Structure formats: C-alpha cells, structure tokens
Tab-separated table of C-alpha atoms in Angstrom:
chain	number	residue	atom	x	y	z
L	216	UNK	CA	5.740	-0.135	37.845
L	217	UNK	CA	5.862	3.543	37.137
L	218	UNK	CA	7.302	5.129	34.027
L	219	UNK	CA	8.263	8.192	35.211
L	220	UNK	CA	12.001	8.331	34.220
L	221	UNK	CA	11.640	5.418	31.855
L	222	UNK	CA	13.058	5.848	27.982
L	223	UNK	CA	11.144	4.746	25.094
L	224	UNK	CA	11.917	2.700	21.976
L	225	UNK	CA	10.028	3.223	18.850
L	226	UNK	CA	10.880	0.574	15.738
L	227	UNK	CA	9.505	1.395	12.682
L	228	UNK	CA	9.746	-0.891	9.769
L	229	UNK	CA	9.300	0.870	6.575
L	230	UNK	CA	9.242	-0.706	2.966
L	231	UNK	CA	9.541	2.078	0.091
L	232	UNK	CA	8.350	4.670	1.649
L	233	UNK	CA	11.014	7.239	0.928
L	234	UNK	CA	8.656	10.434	-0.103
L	235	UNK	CA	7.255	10.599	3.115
L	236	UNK	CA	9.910	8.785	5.653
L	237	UNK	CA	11.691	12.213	6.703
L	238	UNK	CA	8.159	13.989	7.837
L	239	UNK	CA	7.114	10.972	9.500
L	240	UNK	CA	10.380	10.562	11.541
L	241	UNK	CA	10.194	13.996	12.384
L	242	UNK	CA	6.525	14.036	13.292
L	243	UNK	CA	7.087	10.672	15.365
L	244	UNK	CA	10.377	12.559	17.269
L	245	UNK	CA	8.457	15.807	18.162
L	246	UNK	CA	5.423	13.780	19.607
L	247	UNK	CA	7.652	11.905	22.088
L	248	UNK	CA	9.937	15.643	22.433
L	249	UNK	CA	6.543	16.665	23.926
L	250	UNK	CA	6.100	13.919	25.825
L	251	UNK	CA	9.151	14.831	27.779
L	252	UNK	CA	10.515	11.437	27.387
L	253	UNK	CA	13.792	10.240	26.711
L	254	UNK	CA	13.477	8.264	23.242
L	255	UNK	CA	15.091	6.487	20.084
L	256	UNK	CA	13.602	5.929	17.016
L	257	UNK	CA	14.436	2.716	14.852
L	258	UNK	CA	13.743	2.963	11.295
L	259	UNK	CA	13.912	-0.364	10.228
L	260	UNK	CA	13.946	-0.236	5.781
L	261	UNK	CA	13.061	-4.261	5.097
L	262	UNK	CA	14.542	-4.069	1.226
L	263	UNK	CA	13.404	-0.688	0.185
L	264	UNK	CA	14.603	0.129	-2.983
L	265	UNK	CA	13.843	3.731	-3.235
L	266	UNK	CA	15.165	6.613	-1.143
L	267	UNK	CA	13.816	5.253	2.574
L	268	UNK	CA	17.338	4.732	3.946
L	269	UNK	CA	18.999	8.202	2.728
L	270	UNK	CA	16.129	10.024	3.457
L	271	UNK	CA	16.023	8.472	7.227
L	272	UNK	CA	19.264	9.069	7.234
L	273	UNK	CA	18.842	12.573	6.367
L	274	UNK	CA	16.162	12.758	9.099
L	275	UNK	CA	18.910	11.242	11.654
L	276	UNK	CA	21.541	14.330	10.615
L	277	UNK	CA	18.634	16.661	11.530
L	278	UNK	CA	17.256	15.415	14.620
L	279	UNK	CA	19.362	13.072	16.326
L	280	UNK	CA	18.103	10.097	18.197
L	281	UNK	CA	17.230	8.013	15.217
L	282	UNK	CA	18.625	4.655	14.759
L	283	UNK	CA	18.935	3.057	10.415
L	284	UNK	CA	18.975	-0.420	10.011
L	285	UNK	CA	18.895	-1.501	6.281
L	286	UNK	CA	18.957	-4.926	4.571
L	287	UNK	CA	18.774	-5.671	1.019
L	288	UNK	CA	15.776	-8.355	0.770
L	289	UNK	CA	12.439	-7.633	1.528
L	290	UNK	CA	11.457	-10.213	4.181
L	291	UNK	CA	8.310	-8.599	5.959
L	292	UNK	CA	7.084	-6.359	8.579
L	293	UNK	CA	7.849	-9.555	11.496
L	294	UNK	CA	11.224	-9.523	10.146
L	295	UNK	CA	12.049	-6.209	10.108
L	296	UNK	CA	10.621	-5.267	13.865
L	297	UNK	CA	12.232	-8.467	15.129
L	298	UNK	CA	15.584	-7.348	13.469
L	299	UNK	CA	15.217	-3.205	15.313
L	300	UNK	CA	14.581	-5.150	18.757
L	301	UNK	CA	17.942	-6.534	18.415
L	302	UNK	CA	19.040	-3.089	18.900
L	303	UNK	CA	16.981	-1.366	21.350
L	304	UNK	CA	18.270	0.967	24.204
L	305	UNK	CA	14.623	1.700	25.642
L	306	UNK	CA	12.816	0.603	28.848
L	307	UNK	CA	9.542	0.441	26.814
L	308	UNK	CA	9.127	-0.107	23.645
L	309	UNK	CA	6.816	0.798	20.490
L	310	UNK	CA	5.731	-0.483	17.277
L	311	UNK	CA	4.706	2.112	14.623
L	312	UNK	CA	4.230	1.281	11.159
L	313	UNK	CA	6.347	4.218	9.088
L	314	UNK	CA	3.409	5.320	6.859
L	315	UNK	CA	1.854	6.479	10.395
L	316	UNK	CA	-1.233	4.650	9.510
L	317	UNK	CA	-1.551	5.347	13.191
L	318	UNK	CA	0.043	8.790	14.024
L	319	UNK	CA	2.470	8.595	16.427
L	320	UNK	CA	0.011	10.691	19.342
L	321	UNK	CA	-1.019	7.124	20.176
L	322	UNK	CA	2.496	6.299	22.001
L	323	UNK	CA	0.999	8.612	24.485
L	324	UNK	CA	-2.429	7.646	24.730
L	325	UNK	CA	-0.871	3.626	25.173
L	326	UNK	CA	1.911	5.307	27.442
L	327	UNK	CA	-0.263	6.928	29.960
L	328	UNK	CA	-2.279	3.916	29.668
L	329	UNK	CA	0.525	1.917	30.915
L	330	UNK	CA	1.459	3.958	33.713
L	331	UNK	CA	-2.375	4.524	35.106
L	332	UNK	CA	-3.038	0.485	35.170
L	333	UNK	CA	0.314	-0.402	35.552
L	334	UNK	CA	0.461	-3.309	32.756
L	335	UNK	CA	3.294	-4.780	31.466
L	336	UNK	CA	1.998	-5.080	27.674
L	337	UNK	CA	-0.514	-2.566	25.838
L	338	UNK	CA	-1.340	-3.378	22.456
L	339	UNK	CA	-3.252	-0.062	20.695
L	340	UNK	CA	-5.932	-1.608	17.577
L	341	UNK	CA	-7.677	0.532	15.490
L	342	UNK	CA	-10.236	-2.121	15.189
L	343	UNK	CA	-11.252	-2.323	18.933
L	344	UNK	CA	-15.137	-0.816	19.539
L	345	UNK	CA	-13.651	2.178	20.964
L	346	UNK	CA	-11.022	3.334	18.362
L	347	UNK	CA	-11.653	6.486	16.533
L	348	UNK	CA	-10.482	6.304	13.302
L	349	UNK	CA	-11.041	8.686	10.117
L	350	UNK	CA	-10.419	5.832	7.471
L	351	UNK	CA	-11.111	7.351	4.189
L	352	UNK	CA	-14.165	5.242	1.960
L	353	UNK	CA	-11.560	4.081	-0.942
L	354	UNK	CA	-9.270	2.485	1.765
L	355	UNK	CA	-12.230	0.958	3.266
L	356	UNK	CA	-13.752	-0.479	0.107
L	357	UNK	CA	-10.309	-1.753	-0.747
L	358	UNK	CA	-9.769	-3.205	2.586
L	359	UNK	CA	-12.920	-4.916	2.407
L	360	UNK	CA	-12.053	-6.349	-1.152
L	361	UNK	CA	-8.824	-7.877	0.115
L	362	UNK	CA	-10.542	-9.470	3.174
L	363	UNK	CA	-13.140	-11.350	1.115
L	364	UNK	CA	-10.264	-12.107	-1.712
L	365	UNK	CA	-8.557	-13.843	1.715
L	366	UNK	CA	-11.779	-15.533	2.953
L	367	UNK	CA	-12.615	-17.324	-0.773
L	368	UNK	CA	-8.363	-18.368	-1.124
C-alpha cells in the first residue's frame, strides 16, 4: 500500500481543556500543512464544561478543516474517539490526545513509518525502549504514585 495521495484523519478527544485547545488545533493543522497531506481534524469535547467547544470552534473559523463534535456527559476517552470515527473522511487515521501529551510531529514519524514497511496498523507508545520522551520529574513522580495506588486497589 502506498500513501502517497492518501488523506489523513486526526480525532482528538479533549475533556476541559479549553485554555489551550485553539494552539493545539492549530499546532496539530500546521504539522500535517507541512506534511503536504490532505487532512481533517476531529475535536471530539467528551462533556467539557469549560470553553473547549467555542474555543475549537474558534480554531475551525480560523483554519478550516476541523471537525466539533460535542456531547454533554463525560463518558471517557474510548467513548469519545469511538464517537469522531463515526465521522471520519480520511484514508488513515490518527489518535492524538488534545493536551498533545504527544505533539502532533509524531503523525509523521508513524506516517512515514507506514509507508516504508507498508503496515496496515502503527501504534506510536511513549513507553516503548526506543521513545524519547522529555517527561518532566513531578509528572513522573505522580505517575508513579497513581500506578502503585492501582497495583494495591
């Protein structure tokens, strides 16, 4: 399969996180601009209750190519990225949490990827041995808390 030509889906739940949504949509658009790929972007707010949707909104007047879904509940990140592939227009298709815990440059990095081995699926983790990631010492320590908080329960 080669990709040349192919357009790309990008869902991105998001729960509350309306001080940041608008740079992060626009930093996830001009990433897969320079890509020279022909995209969508699916913000997906799963019961936010702060200024996510008009703010993604906002980011849809601006740029274009953004897609908001909105529902009142919050039912969970499974939820919300089954509910955005519902309405996919994409060949391939991305996940990308809308904090950018992962910045978006990895849609490239699992695109070319795709297209040099030819795989169907490619799942990017920033826990496999060859990740880099800059995960600040607070995060980590609370990270670590919440695992062994799950491994007592």
């Amino acid at each position: 399969m080669t990709l040349i030509n192919k357009n790309i889906s990008v869902i991105m739940p998001a729960h509350n996180e309306g001080d940041r949504i608008y740079e992060n949509l626009t930093k996830t658009h001009n990433v897969l601009k320079r890509m020279f790929i022909s995209h969508e972007i699916i913000l997906v707010s799963d019961g936010s209750k702060d200024k996510t949707v008009s703010e993604a909104r906002r980011a849809c007047m601006d740029i274009g190519s953004i897609k908001v879904l909105e529902y009142s509940n919050n039912t969970g990140k499974g939820h919300a990225l089954k509910s955005g592939f519902g309405y996919v227009k994409g060949d391939l298709v991305a996940f990308l949490d809308a904090d950018l815990d992962i910045h978006p440059r990895q849609i490239q990095t699992l695109y070319h990827n795709m297209n040099k081995t030819n795989a169907d699926v490619i799942i990017g983790s920033k826990y496999h041995r060859a990740s880099k990631v800059n995960t600040p010492k607070r995060r980590k320590l609370i990270s670590l808390i919440y695992k062994i908080i799950l491994f007592v329960l």
